[in-house]
Every structure is written in structure tokens, then in C-alpha cells.
Short mmCIF file of C-alpha atoms and ligand atoms in Angstrom, two decimals:
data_model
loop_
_atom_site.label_atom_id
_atom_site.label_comp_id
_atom_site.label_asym_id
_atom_site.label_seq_id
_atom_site.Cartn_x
_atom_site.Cartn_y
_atom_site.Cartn_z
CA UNK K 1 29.59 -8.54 -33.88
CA UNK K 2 27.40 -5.99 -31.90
CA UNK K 3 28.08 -2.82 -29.59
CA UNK K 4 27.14 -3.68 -26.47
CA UNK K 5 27.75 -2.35 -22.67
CA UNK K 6 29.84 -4.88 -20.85
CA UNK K 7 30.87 -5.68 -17.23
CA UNK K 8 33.79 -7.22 -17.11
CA UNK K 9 35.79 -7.12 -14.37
CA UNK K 10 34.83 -6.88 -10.66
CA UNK K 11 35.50 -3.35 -9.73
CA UNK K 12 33.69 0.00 -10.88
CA UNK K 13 32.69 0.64 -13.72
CA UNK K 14 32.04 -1.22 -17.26
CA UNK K 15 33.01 -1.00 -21.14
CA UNK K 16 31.30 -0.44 -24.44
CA UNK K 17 32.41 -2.87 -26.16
CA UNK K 18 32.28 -5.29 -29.14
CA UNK K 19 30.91 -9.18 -28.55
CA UNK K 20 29.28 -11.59 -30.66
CA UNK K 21 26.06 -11.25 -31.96
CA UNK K 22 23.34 -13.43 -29.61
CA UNK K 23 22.28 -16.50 -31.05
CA UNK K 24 18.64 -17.54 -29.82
CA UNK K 25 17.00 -20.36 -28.39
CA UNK K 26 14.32 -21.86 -30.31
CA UNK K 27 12.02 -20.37 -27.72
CA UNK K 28 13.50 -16.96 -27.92
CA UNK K 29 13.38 -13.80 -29.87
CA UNK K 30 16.31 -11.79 -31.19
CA UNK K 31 15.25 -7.74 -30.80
CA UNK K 32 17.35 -5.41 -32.17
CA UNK K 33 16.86 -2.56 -29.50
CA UNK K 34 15.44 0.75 -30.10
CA UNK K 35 16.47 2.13 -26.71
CA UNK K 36 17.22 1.02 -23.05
CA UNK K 37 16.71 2.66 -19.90
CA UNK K 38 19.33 2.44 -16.49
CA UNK K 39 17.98 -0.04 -14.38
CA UNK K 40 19.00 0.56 -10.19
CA UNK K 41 21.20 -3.10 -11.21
CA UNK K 42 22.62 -1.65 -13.61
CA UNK K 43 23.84 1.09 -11.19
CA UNK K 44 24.59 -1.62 -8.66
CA UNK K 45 26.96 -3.36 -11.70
CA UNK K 46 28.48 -0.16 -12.64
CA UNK K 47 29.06 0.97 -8.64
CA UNK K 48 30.12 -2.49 -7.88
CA UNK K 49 28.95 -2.48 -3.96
CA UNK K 50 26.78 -4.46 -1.96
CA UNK K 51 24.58 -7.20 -2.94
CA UNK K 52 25.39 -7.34 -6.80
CA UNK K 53 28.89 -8.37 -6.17
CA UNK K 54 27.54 -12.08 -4.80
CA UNK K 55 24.96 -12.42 -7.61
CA UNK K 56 26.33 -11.57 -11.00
CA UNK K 57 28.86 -13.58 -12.76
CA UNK K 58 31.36 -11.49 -15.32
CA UNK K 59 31.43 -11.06 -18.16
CA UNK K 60 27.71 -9.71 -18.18
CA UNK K 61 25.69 -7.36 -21.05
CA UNK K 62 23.98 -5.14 -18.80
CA UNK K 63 20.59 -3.74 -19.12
CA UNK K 64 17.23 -5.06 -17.91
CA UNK K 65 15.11 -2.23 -19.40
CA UNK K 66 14.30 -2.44 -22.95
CA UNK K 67 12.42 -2.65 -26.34
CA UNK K 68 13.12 -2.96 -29.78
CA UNK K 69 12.20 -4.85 -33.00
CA UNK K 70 12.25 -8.28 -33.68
CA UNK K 71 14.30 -9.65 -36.28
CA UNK K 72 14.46 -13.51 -35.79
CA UNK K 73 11.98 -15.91 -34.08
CA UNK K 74 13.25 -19.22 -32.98
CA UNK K 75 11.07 -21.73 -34.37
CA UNK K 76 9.06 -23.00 -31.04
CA UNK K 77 8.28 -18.75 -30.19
CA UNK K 78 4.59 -18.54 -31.60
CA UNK K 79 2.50 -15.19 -31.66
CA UNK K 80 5.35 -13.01 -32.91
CA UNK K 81 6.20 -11.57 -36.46
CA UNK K 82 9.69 -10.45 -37.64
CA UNK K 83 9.09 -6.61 -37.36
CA UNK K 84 6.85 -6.86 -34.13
CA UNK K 85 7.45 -3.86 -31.43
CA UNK K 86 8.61 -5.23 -28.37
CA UNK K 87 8.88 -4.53 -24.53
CA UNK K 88 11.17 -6.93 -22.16
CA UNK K 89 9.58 -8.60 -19.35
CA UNK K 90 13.01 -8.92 -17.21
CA UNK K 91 11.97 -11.64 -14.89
CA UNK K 92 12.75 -14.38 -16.76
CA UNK K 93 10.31 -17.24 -15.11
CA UNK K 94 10.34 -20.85 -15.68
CA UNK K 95 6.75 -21.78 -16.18
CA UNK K 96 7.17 -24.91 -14.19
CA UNK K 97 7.49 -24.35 -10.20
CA UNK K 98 4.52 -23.59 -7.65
CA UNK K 99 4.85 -19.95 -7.91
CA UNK K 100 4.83 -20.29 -11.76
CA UNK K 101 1.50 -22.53 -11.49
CA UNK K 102 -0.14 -20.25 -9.35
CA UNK K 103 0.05 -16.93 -10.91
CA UNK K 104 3.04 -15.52 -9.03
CA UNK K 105 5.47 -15.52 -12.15
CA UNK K 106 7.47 -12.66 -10.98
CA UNK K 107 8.35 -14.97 -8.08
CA UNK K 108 9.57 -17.87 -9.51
CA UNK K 109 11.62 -20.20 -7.74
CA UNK K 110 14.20 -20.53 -10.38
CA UNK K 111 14.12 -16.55 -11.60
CA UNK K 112 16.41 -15.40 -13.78
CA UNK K 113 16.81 -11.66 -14.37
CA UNK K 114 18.38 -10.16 -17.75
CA UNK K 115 21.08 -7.74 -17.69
CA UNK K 116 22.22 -9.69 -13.84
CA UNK K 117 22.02 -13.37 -14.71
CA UNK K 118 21.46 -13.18 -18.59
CA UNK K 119 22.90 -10.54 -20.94
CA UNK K 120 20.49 -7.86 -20.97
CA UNK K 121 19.66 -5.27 -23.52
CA UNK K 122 22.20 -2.39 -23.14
CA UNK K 123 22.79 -3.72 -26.33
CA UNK K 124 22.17 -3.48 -30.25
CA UNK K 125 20.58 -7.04 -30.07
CA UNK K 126 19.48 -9.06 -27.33
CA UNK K 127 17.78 -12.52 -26.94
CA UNK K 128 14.46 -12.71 -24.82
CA UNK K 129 12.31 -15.62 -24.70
CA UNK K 130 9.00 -15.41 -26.31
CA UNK K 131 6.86 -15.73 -23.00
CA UNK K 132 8.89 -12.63 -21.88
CA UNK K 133 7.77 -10.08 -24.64
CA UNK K 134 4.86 -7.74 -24.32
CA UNK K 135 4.02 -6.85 -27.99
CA UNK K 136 2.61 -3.25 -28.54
CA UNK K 137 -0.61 -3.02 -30.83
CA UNK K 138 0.83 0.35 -32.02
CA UNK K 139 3.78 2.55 -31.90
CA UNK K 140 2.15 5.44 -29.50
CA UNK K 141 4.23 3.59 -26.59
CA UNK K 142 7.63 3.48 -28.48
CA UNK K 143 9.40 6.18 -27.11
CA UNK K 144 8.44 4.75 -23.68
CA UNK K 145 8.74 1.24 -24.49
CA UNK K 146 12.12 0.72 -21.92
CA UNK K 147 10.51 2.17 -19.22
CA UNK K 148 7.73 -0.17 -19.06
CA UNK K 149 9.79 -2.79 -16.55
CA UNK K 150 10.63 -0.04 -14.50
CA UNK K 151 7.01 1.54 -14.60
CA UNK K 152 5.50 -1.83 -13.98
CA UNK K 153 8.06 -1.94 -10.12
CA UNK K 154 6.09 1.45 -9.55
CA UNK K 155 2.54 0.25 -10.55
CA UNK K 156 2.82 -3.24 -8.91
CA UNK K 157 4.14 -1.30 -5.89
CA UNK K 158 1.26 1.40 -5.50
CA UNK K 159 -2.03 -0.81 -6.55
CA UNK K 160 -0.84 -3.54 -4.75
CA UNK K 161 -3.24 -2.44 -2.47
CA UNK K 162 -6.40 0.10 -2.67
CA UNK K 163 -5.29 3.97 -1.98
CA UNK K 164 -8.26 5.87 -2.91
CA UNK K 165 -8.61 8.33 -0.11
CA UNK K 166 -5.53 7.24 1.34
CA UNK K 167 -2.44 9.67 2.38
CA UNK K 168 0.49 8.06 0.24
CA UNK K 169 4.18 8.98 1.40
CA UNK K 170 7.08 7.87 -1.35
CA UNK K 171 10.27 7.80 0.06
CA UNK K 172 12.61 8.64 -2.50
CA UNK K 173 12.15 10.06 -6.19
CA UNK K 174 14.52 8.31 -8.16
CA UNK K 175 12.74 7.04 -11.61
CA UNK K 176 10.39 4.74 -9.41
CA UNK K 177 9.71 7.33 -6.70
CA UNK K 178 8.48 9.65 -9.42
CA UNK K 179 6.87 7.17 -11.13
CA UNK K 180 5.13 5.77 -8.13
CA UNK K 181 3.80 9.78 -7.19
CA UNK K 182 1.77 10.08 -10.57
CA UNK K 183 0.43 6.32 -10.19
CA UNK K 184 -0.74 7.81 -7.11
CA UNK K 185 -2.20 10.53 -7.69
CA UNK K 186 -4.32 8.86 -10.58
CA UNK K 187 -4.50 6.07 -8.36
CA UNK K 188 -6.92 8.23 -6.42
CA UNK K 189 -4.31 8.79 -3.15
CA UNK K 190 -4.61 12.48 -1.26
CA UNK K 191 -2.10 13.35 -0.27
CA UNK K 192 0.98 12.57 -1.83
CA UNK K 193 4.16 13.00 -0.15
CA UNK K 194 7.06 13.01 -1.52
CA UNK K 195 10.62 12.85 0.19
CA UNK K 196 13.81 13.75 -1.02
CA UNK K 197 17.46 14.69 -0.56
CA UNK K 198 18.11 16.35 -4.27
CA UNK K 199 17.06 19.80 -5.52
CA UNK K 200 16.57 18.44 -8.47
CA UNK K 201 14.58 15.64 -7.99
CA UNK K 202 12.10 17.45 -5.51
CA UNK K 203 11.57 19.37 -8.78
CA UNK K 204 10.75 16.61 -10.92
CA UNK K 205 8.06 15.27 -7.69
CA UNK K 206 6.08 18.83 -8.36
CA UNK K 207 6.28 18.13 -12.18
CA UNK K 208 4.61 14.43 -11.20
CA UNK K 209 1.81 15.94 -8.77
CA UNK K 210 3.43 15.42 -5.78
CA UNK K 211 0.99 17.68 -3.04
CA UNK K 212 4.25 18.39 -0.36
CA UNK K 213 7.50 17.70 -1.20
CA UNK K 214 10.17 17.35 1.97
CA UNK K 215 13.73 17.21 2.22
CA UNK K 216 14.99 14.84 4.99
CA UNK K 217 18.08 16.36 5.66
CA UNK K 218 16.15 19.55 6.76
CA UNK K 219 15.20 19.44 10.29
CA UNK K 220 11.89 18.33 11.45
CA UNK K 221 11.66 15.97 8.66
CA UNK K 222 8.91 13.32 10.28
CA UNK K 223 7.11 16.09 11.08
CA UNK K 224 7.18 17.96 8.44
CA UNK K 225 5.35 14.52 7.15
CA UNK K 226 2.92 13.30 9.88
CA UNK K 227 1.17 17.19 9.39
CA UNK K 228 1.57 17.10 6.08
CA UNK K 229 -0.43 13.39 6.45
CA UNK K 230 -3.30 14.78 8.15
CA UNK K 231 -3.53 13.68 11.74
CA UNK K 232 -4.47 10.03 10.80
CA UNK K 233 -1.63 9.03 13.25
CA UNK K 234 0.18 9.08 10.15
CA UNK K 235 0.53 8.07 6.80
CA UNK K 236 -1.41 5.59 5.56
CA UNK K 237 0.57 4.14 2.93
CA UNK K 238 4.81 4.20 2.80
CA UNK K 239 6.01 3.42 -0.62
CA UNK K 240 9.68 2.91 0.12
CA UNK K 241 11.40 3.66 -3.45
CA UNK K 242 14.72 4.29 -2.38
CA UNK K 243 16.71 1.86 0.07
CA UNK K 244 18.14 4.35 1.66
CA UNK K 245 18.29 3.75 5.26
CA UNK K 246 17.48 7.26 6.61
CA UNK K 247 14.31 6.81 4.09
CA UNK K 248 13.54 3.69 5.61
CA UNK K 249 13.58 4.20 9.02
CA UNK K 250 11.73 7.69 8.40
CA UNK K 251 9.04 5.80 6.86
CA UNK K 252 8.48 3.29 9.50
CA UNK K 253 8.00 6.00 11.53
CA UNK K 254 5.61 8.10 9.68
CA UNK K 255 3.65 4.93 9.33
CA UNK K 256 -0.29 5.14 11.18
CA UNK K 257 -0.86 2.37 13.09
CA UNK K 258 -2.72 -0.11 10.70
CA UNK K 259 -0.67 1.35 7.69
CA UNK K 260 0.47 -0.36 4.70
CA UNK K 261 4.65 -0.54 4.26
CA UNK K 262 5.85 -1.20 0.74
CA UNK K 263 9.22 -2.35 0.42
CA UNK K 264 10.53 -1.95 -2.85
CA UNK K 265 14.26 -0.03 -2.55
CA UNK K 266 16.83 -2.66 -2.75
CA UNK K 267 19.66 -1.51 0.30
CA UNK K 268 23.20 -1.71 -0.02
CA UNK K 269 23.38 -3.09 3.49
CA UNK K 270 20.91 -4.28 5.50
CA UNK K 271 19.76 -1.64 7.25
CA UNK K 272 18.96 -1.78 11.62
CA UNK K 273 14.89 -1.03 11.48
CA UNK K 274 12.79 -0.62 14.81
CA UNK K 275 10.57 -3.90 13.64
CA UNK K 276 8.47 -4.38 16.95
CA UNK K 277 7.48 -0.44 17.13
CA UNK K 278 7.65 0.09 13.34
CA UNK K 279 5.43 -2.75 12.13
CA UNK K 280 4.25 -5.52 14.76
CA UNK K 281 3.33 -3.32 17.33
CA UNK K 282 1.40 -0.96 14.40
CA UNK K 283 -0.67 -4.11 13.39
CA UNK K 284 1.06 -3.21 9.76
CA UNK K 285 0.73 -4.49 6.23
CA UNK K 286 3.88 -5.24 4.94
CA UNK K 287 4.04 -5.63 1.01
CA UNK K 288 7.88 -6.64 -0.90
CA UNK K 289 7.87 -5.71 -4.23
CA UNK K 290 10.22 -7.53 -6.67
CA UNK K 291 9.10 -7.35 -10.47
CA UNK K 292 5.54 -7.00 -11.51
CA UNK K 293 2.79 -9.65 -11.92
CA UNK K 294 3.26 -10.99 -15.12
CA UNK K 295 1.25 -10.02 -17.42
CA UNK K 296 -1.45 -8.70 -15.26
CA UNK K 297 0.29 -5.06 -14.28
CA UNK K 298 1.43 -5.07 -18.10
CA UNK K 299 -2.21 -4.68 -18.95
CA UNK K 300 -2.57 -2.20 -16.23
CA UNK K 301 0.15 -0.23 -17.54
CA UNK K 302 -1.03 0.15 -20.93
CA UNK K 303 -4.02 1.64 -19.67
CA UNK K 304 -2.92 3.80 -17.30
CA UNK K 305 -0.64 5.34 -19.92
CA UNK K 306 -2.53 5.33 -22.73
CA UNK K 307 -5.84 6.56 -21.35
CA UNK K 308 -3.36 9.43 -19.93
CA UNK K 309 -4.30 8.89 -16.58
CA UNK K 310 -0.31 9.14 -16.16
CA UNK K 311 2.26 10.89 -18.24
CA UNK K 312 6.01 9.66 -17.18
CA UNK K 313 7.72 11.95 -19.72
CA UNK K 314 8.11 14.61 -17.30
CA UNK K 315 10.07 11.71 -15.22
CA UNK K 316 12.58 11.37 -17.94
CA UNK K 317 15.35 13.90 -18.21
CA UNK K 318 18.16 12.38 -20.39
CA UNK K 319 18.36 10.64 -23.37
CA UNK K 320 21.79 9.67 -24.94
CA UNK K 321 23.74 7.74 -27.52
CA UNK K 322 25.69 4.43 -26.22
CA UNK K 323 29.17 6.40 -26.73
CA UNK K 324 27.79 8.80 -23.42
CA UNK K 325 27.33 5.95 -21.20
CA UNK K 326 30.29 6.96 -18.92
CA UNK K 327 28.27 10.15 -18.68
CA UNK K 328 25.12 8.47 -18.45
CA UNK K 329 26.26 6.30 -15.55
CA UNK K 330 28.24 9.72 -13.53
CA UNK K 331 25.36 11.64 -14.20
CA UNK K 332 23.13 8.86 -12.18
CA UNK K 333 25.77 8.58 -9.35
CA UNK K 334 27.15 11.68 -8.59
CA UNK K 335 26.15 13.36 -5.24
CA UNK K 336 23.73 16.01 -6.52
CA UNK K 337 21.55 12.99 -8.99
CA UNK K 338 20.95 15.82 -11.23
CA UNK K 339 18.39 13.58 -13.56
CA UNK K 340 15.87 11.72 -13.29
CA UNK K 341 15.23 8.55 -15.60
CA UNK K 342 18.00 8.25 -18.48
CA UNK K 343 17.82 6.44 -21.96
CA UNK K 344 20.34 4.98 -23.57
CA UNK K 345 19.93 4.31 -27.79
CA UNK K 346 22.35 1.93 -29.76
ZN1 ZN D 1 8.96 -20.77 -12.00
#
């Protein structure tokens, strides 16, 4: 038997708790997990509202952000050795569909997405299939090695597209908004904007190189932004890291005509969005972000953090033993999101 952080009924909330120990495929590792970050599903799971409650079936180990050791290799998993440092690859692809066979793995047809449809890594074990570990050369990633998924959302979502010399506006600076303002800035963008409705957080946006940093709730909001973007007409780039609908329809605003839009924030509900004036009519680029390209931003990140073009330490405010994960999970939700990305270790 393991310790492991369970949903398992259909209302808020979840339970550390004792289940079996996994038993793997033979394609599959077993990782005994070093640490685990709070994934925006699991927040979804522990909130119980909107889309999660049509997706994930109960009982469910939660946790879709995580690394660890391996300990057992099923005998079809080649390229790994029992001791191997490990990062999960959440997106759990089948190899076999058109997406699959044309390099958009992150996309498969027949995803499946640990922690949500697969027990996940919240967890002192947890199964992952072979062609869903990133193995680490060395241990100068370890202490970051859960926050790869998430950092690979927030580098798939800035360089999907060029923004040297581009204005850059992230809505929101959860985890991936402050990720997404250092990938940014190193990305070569001037200037970055960040918005944002916590004290806290517009704290942690300096700490990340954010250039202007704007509430929305303060008044003058947009245009607090569009001069703060330079005259352009606007921004020329609107990372969207929060689903938030005020964020949302502030960015489509601030967009300049022949602006990029990335959509990455997952929404509660769907939100009402001026889509003739906000996009069509702006002759915009409109980019959806689920996952990363697998393994293609992996490499990315690697570089990017160990050349120390970025540092996301700053972005992490909270790490905590399994036993605080009621505290872990009200720190996260409550009204004043006094944190930014928090660890969880077994
Ligand atoms: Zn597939």
C-alpha cells in the first residue's frame, strides 16, 4: 500500500489516503516520486466545478505534475535503468492516430491525461509509460523536475510563435502566467505586460521581469495596457494564462489588429467574447494551447533552464509535505491566491 491523494467522491474536496501500490504495464515505468506540483486540474478536481465534473471518473489519484525515480521497468520499456531521474510527460498519446503520425503528439485523438483519466502522481508511486518519461542527464533539474509539464504549457504557449521585438501582454500570473513572463522576456519580447487581480502575485510578475504590471480591477485597466503597449494599436501578442473571463475579454481588446491571441486558460464556463471585433475583423492569429509538443519543447526547456536564460524558482513559493495538502489546496483557492506555484513531497 502507498499514500496517495485521492478523489473520491463528486463534491469538493479530496483525501490522503491509502490504495494499492500500482502495478505496471509491460510498457510502463513505476517512479517512486520525489515531488509533485498542483496542476490547474488538480484545482478543478479539488473545486469540483465546471468542466472536470463531465470528464473525470472517481475514484482518481490526482496529480499530473511530477518526477521521481524509477524503481521497476516493465519488460517491453527500453532506454531506462532502475534508478533513472524522471520527469512525466502528462499527455499520455497513443502513437497510432494521424496526429500521433504527424508530430502533433500532444494532440492525439485518443489522449489520455494522468492525474484526470489515469491516476496521476500526487502519489508515492505512480505508473507512466516509457514513451512518456523525459530522463534527466543529471540531477541540476531535480528540484524542478515537477514543474517541467507545467513549464512546458508556458514555453509551448510563448514560442509558439516569434516575439522578438514584440509587446507581449500575459493575462494572468498564476504559475503559467509567471512562467510565461520570464520565457518572454528571454524570449526576446519588450514589453512585457503583466495583468493581475492579486497583490501578491503582481509581486511575483516584478520578481519574473515583468516591465508594467496592472491590476484589472483598477480603473482604466485597457488603457493602462494599450500605453503601456506602445501605440502599435495594441499589443502584439495576448498570452491568455488565466481563463478568467474579465482577462479574456480584456485581452481581445488590447489585441493590435494583426495580433497573435494565445488561448491557453481553461474557463469554468464558456465565456461571451466579441469574436467578429476581437479576432476576424483584427485579421488575428489565434493559437490553443493544450500540452506541449512532445518531445520537441522538452528539449527547449532544458535549455532554456539550464543555460539560465530563465530561473522559475522565484515562481515557486510553497513547498510542503503530503499531510498539508488541505492547506496546500486552500492556500491555492482562497480569494487573496497568496502563492504562487506549490510542491507537494511524499
Ligand atoms: Zn494518438
Amino acid at each position: 500500500m502507498m499514500k496517495a491523494i485521492v478523489k473520491t467522491s463528486p463534491s469538493a474536496g479530496a483525501r490522503l489516503a491509502q490504495v494499492p501500490l500500482p502495478r505496471i504495464a509491460p510498457d510502463e515505468l513505476l517512479v517512486r516520486v520525489h515531488s509533485a506540483s498542483i496542476s490547474p486540474a488538480d484545482l478543478a478536481a479539488w473545486s469540483w466545478k465546471g468542466w472536470i465534473k463531465g470528464r473525470m471518473k472517481l475514484p482518481r489519484v490526482l496529480g499530473r505534475e511530477f518526477c521521481g525515480e524509477v524503481v521497476e521497468i516493465g519488460e517491453l520499456a527500453k532506454g531506462f535503468g532502475k534508478g533513472d531521474f524522471v520527469s512525466a510527460e502528462s499527455h499520455i498519446f497513443c502513437g497510432q492516430c494521424y496526429q500521433c503520425r504527424n508530430d502533433q503528439r500532444h494532440v492525439c485523438s485518443n489522449l489520455k491525461i494522468l492525474g484526470l483519466d489515469l491516476d496521476g502522481g500526487l502519489a508515492e508511486y505512480a505508473r507512466l509509460p516509457a514513451r512518456c518519461a523525459w530522463k534527466h542527464n543529471d540531477e541540476s533539474l531535480k528540484e524542478l523536475g515537477a514543474l517541467l509539464e507545467p513549464f512546458g504549457n508556458a514555453v509551448h504557449a510563448v514560442q509558439v510563435e516569434d516575439v522578438v521585438g514584440r509587446s507581449a501582454l500575459v493575462t494572468g500570473c498564476g504559475p503559467q502566467g509567471l512562467f510565461a513572463i520570464a520565457i518572454a522576456k528571454a524570449s526576446g519580447a519588450k514589453p512585457v505586460i503583466a495583468l493581475e487581480g492579486s497583490a501578491y502575485r503582481r509581486t511575483l510578475a516584478k520578481k519574473m521581469g515583468a516591465d508594467t504590471i496592472i491590476d484589472p480591477g483598477a480603473k482604466g485597466a485597457l488603457e493602462k495596457v494599450l500605453k503601456a503597449a506602445g501605440g502599435r494599436g495594441g499589443v502584439d501578442a495576448v498570452l491568455e494564462m488565466s481563463g478568467e473571463h474579465r482577462a479574456i475579454d480584456l485581452g481581445l481588446k488590447a489585441l493590435r489588429p494583426g495580433g497573435r491571441f494565445t488561448a491557453f486558460g481553461i474557463p469554468e464556463t464558456n465565456p461571451s467574447l466579441d469574436y467578429a471585433g476581437g479576432l476576424a475583423f483584427k485579421g488575428a492569429r489565434l493559437y490553443g494551447i493544450s500540452g506541449r509538443e512532445i518531445f520537441a519543447t522538452w528539449y527547449r526547456m532544458e535549455n532554456l533552464l539550464k543555460s539560465g536564460a530563465v530561473d522559475i524558482r522565484p515562481a515557486v513559493t510553497h513547498t510542503l509535505p503530503f499531510a498539508d495538502y488541505r492547506k496546500a489546496f486552500t492556500l491555492i483557492t482562497s480569494r487573496g491566491k497568496k502563492c504562487g506555484k506549490v510542491i507537494l513531497k511524499p
